[in-house]
mmCIF file of the C-alpha atoms, coordinates in Angstrom:
data_MODEL
# 
_entry.id   MODEL 
# 
loop_
_atom_site.group_PDB 
_atom_site.id 
_atom_site.type_symbol 
_atom_site.label_atom_id 
_atom_site.label_alt_id 
_atom_site.label_comp_id 
_atom_site.label_asym_id 
_atom_site.label_entity_id 
_atom_site.label_seq_id 
_atom_site.pdbx_PDB_ins_code 
_atom_site.Cartn_x 
_atom_site.Cartn_y 
_atom_site.Cartn_z 
_atom_site.occupancy 
_atom_site.B_iso_or_equiv 
_atom_site.pdbx_formal_charge 
_atom_site.auth_seq_id 
_atom_site.auth_comp_id 
_atom_site.auth_asym_id 
_atom_site.auth_atom_id 
_atom_site.pdbx_PDB_model_num 
ATOM 1  C CA . UNK A 1 1  ? -42.025 -10.806 -51.297 1.00 0.00 ? 1  UNK A CA 1 
ATOM 2  C CA . UNK A 1 2  ? -45.522 -10.104 -52.630 1.00 0.00 ? 2  UNK A CA 1 
ATOM 3  C CA . UNK A 1 3  ? -46.666 -8.865  -49.216 1.00 0.00 ? 3  UNK A CA 1 
ATOM 4  C CA . UNK A 1 4  ? -43.645 -6.584  -48.905 1.00 0.00 ? 4  UNK A CA 1 
ATOM 5  C CA . UNK A 1 5  ? -44.444 -4.995  -52.244 1.00 0.00 ? 5  UNK A CA 1 
ATOM 6  C CA . UNK A 1 6  ? -48.054 -4.332  -51.191 1.00 0.00 ? 6  UNK A CA 1 
ATOM 7  C CA . UNK A 1 7  ? -47.063 -2.900  -47.784 1.00 0.00 ? 7  UNK A CA 1 
ATOM 8  C CA . UNK A 1 8  ? -47.589 0.815   -47.371 1.00 0.00 ? 8  UNK A CA 1 
ATOM 9  C CA . UNK A 1 9  ? -45.132 2.872   -45.305 1.00 0.00 ? 9  UNK A CA 1 
ATOM 10 C CA . UNK A 1 10 ? -45.144 6.615   -44.725 1.00 0.00 ? 10 UNK A CA 1 
ATOM 11 C CA . UNK A 1 11 ? -43.076 9.200   -42.915 1.00 0.00 ? 11 UNK A CA 1 
ATOM 12 C CA . UNK A 1 12 ? -44.477 11.338  -40.122 1.00 0.00 ? 12 UNK A CA 1 
ATOM 13 C CA . UNK A 1 13 ? -42.847 13.391  -37.362 1.00 0.00 ? 13 UNK A CA 1 
ATOM 14 C CA . UNK A 1 14 ? -43.708 10.570  -34.944 1.00 0.00 ? 14 UNK A CA 1 
ATOM 15 C CA . UNK A 1 15 ? -42.099 7.814   -37.032 1.00 0.00 ? 15 UNK A CA 1 
ATOM 16 C CA . UNK A 1 16 ? -39.941 7.898   -40.161 1.00 0.00 ? 16 UNK A CA 1 
ATOM 17 C CA . UNK A 1 17 ? -41.140 4.437   -41.312 1.00 0.00 ? 17 UNK A CA 1 
ATOM 18 C CA . UNK A 1 18 ? -44.704 4.285   -40.050 1.00 0.00 ? 18 UNK A CA 1 
ATOM 19 C CA . UNK A 1 19 ? -46.706 1.304   -41.275 1.00 0.00 ? 19 UNK A CA 1 
ATOM 20 C CA . UNK A 1 20 ? -49.799 2.560   -43.082 1.00 0.00 ? 20 UNK A CA 1 
ATOM 21 C CA . UNK A 1 21 ? -51.370 -0.837  -43.706 1.00 0.00 ? 21 UNK A CA 1 
ATOM 22 C CA . UNK A 1 22 ? -52.758 -3.833  -41.866 1.00 0.00 ? 22 UNK A CA 1 
ATOM 23 C CA . UNK A 1 23 ? -51.599 -7.409  -42.459 1.00 0.00 ? 23 UNK A CA 1 
ATOM 24 C CA . UNK A 1 24 ? -53.404 -10.637 -41.627 1.00 0.00 ? 24 UNK A CA 1 
ATOM 25 C CA . UNK A 1 25 ? -51.663 -14.011 -41.753 1.00 0.00 ? 25 UNK A CA 1 
ATOM 26 C CA . UNK A 1 26 ? -53.707 -17.173 -41.179 1.00 0.00 ? 26 UNK A CA 1 
ATOM 27 C CA . UNK A 1 27 ? -51.852 -20.395 -40.466 1.00 0.00 ? 27 UNK A CA 1 
ATOM 28 C CA . UNK A 1 28 ? -53.841 -23.645 -40.657 1.00 0.00 ? 28 UNK A CA 1 
ATOM 29 C CA . UNK A 1 29 ? -52.232 -26.418 -38.611 1.00 0.00 ? 29 UNK A CA 1 
ATOM 30 C CA . UNK A 1 30 ? -52.957 -30.125 -38.946 1.00 0.00 ? 30 UNK A CA 1 
ATOM 31 C CA . UNK A 1 31 ? -51.398 -32.783 -36.745 1.00 0.00 ? 31 UNK A CA 1 
ATOM 32 C CA . UNK A 1 32 ? -51.533 -36.537 -36.548 1.00 0.00 ? 32 UNK A CA 1 
ATOM 33 C CA . UNK A 1 33 ? -50.435 -38.656 -33.584 1.00 0.00 ? 33 UNK A CA 1 
ATOM 34 C CA . UNK A 1 34 ? -49.114 -41.968 -34.949 1.00 0.00 ? 34 UNK A CA 1 
ATOM 35 C CA . UNK A 1 35 ? -49.469 -43.738 -31.592 1.00 0.00 ? 35 UNK A CA 1 
ATOM 36 C CA . UNK A 1 36 ? -53.086 -42.826 -30.865 1.00 0.00 ? 36 UNK A CA 1 
ATOM 37 C CA . UNK A 1 37 ? -54.275 -42.219 -34.420 1.00 0.00 ? 37 UNK A CA 1 
ATOM 38 C CA . UNK A 1 38 ? -55.749 -38.912 -33.264 1.00 0.00 ? 38 UNK A CA 1 
ATOM 39 C CA . UNK A 1 39 ? -55.900 -36.012 -35.679 1.00 0.00 ? 39 UNK A CA 1 
ATOM 40 C CA . UNK A 1 40 ? -55.946 -32.402 -34.523 1.00 0.00 ? 40 UNK A CA 1 
ATOM 41 C CA . UNK A 1 41 ? -56.535 -29.154 -36.332 1.00 0.00 ? 41 UNK A CA 1 
ATOM 42 C CA . UNK A 1 42 ? -55.951 -25.559 -35.361 1.00 0.00 ? 42 UNK A CA 1 
ATOM 43 C CA . UNK A 1 43 ? -55.860 -22.075 -36.784 1.00 0.00 ? 43 UNK A CA 1 
ATOM 44 C CA . UNK A 1 44 ? -53.430 -19.363 -35.753 1.00 0.00 ? 44 UNK A CA 1 
ATOM 45 C CA . UNK A 1 45 ? -54.283 -15.785 -36.719 1.00 0.00 ? 45 UNK A CA 1 
ATOM 46 C CA . UNK A 1 46 ? -51.400 -13.307 -36.718 1.00 0.00 ? 46 UNK A CA 1 
ATOM 47 C CA . UNK A 1 47 ? -52.386 -9.676  -37.186 1.00 0.00 ? 47 UNK A CA 1 
ATOM 48 C CA . UNK A 1 48 ? -50.091 -6.689  -37.690 1.00 0.00 ? 48 UNK A CA 1 
ATOM 49 C CA . UNK A 1 49 ? -52.030 -3.453  -37.443 1.00 0.00 ? 49 UNK A CA 1 
ATOM 50 C CA . UNK A 1 50 ? -50.987 -0.080  -38.761 1.00 0.00 ? 50 UNK A CA 1 
ATOM 51 C CA . UNK A 1 51 ? -49.831 2.017   -35.842 1.00 0.00 ? 51 UNK A CA 1 
ATOM 52 C CA . UNK A 1 52 ? -52.008 4.696   -34.369 1.00 0.00 ? 52 UNK A CA 1 
ATOM 53 C CA . UNK A 1 53 ? -50.423 8.091   -33.960 1.00 0.00 ? 53 UNK A CA 1 
ATOM 54 C CA . UNK A 1 54 ? -51.341 11.215  -32.065 1.00 0.00 ? 54 UNK A CA 1 
ATOM 55 C CA . UNK A 1 55 ? -52.205 13.789  -34.685 1.00 0.00 ? 55 UNK A CA 1 
ATOM 56 C CA . UNK A 1 56 ? -50.520 16.537  -32.669 1.00 0.00 ? 56 UNK A CA 1 
ATOM 57 C CA . UNK A 1 57 ? -47.210 14.627  -32.676 1.00 0.00 ? 57 UNK A CA 1 
ATOM 58 C CA . UNK A 1 58 ? -47.372 13.247  -36.212 1.00 0.00 ? 58 UNK A CA 1 
ATOM 59 C CA . UNK A 1 59 ? -47.357 16.617  -37.965 1.00 0.00 ? 59 UNK A CA 1 
ATOM 60 C CA . UNK A 1 60 ? -49.483 15.009  -40.680 1.00 0.00 ? 60 UNK A CA 1 
ATOM 61 C CA . UNK A 1 61 ? -51.186 17.279  -43.195 1.00 0.00 ? 61 UNK A CA 1 
ATOM 62 C CA . UNK A 1 62 ? -53.234 16.811  -46.346 1.00 0.00 ? 62 UNK A CA 1 
ATOM 63 C CA . UNK A 1 63 ? -53.626 13.224  -47.513 1.00 0.00 ? 63 UNK A CA 1 
ATOM 64 C CA . UNK A 1 64 ? -51.351 11.886  -44.757 1.00 0.00 ? 64 UNK A CA 1 
ATOM 65 C CA . UNK A 1 65 ? -53.655 13.564  -42.182 1.00 0.00 ? 65 UNK A CA 1 
ATOM 66 C CA . UNK A 1 66 ? -56.741 11.899  -43.707 1.00 0.00 ? 66 UNK A CA 1 
ATOM 67 C CA . UNK A 1 67 ? -54.913 8.577   -43.788 1.00 0.00 ? 67 UNK A CA 1 
ATOM 68 C CA . UNK A 1 68 ? -53.853 8.904   -40.133 1.00 0.00 ? 68 UNK A CA 1 
ATOM 69 C CA . UNK A 1 69 ? -57.416 9.746   -39.097 1.00 0.00 ? 69 UNK A CA 1 
ATOM 70 C CA . UNK A 1 70 ? -58.742 6.697   -40.998 1.00 0.00 ? 70 UNK A CA 1 
ATOM 71 C CA . UNK A 1 71 ? -56.164 4.389   -39.395 1.00 0.00 ? 71 UNK A CA 1 
ATOM 72 C CA . UNK A 1 72 ? -56.959 5.716   -35.923 1.00 0.00 ? 72 UNK A CA 1 
ATOM 73 C CA . UNK A 1 73 ? -60.710 5.304   -36.546 1.00 0.00 ? 73 UNK A CA 1 
ATOM 74 C CA . UNK A 1 74 ? -60.283 1.732   -37.803 1.00 0.00 ? 74 UNK A CA 1 
ATOM 75 C CA . UNK A 1 75 ? -58.210 0.812   -34.732 1.00 0.00 ? 75 UNK A CA 1 
ATOM 76 C CA . UNK A 1 76 ? -60.833 2.357   -32.461 1.00 0.00 ? 76 UNK A CA 1 
ATOM 77 C CA . UNK A 1 77 ? -63.563 0.321   -34.180 1.00 0.00 ? 77 UNK A CA 1 
ATOM 78 C CA . UNK A 1 78 ? -61.494 -2.828  -33.828 1.00 0.00 ? 78 UNK A CA 1 
ATOM 79 C CA . UNK A 1 79 ? -61.131 -2.101  -30.118 1.00 0.00 ? 79 UNK A CA 1 
ATOM 80 C CA . UNK A 1 80 ? -64.929 -1.840  -29.859 1.00 0.00 ? 80 UNK A CA 1 
ATOM 81 C CA . UNK A 1 81 ? -65.315 -5.227  -31.578 1.00 0.00 ? 81 UNK A CA 1 
ATOM 82 C CA . UNK A 1 82 ? -62.783 -6.920  -29.267 1.00 0.00 ? 82 UNK A CA 1 
ATOM 83 C CA . UNK A 1 83 ? -64.482 -5.360  -26.221 1.00 0.00 ? 83 UNK A CA 1 
ATOM 84 C CA . UNK A 1 84 ? -67.901 -6.601  -27.389 1.00 0.00 ? 84 UNK A CA 1 
ATOM 85 C CA . UNK A 1 85 ? -66.592 -10.096 -28.041 1.00 0.00 ? 85 UNK A CA 1 
ATOM 86 C CA . UNK A 1 86 ? -64.912 -10.235 -24.645 1.00 0.00 ? 86 UNK A CA 1 
ATOM 87 C CA . UNK A 1 87 ? -68.177 -9.169  -22.990 1.00 0.00 ? 87 UNK A CA 1 
ATOM 88 C CA . UNK A 1 88 ? -70.273 -11.462 -25.224 1.00 0.00 ? 88 UNK A CA 1 
ATOM 89 C CA . UNK A 1 89 ? -72.456 -8.582  -26.400 1.00 0.00 ? 89 UNK A CA 1 
# 
């Protein structure tokens, strides 16, 4: 409920309910095998990114245009980070 209240949604020509925010959910998992006595741990990261939109199709102007540009830039930067990690740069 708290996350839903903090979520930002906006209308553009490309999407009438376009997500304007990112969400990160981290799930810490702990397991114990009674037969072997072995304990395991894991972390699952779930990420929901604000959608990128083509400016020409979105029809965004003013503040919504600035917001769309910022979202697109942040997604581009994230792509650069993932690429660098995959190539161990």
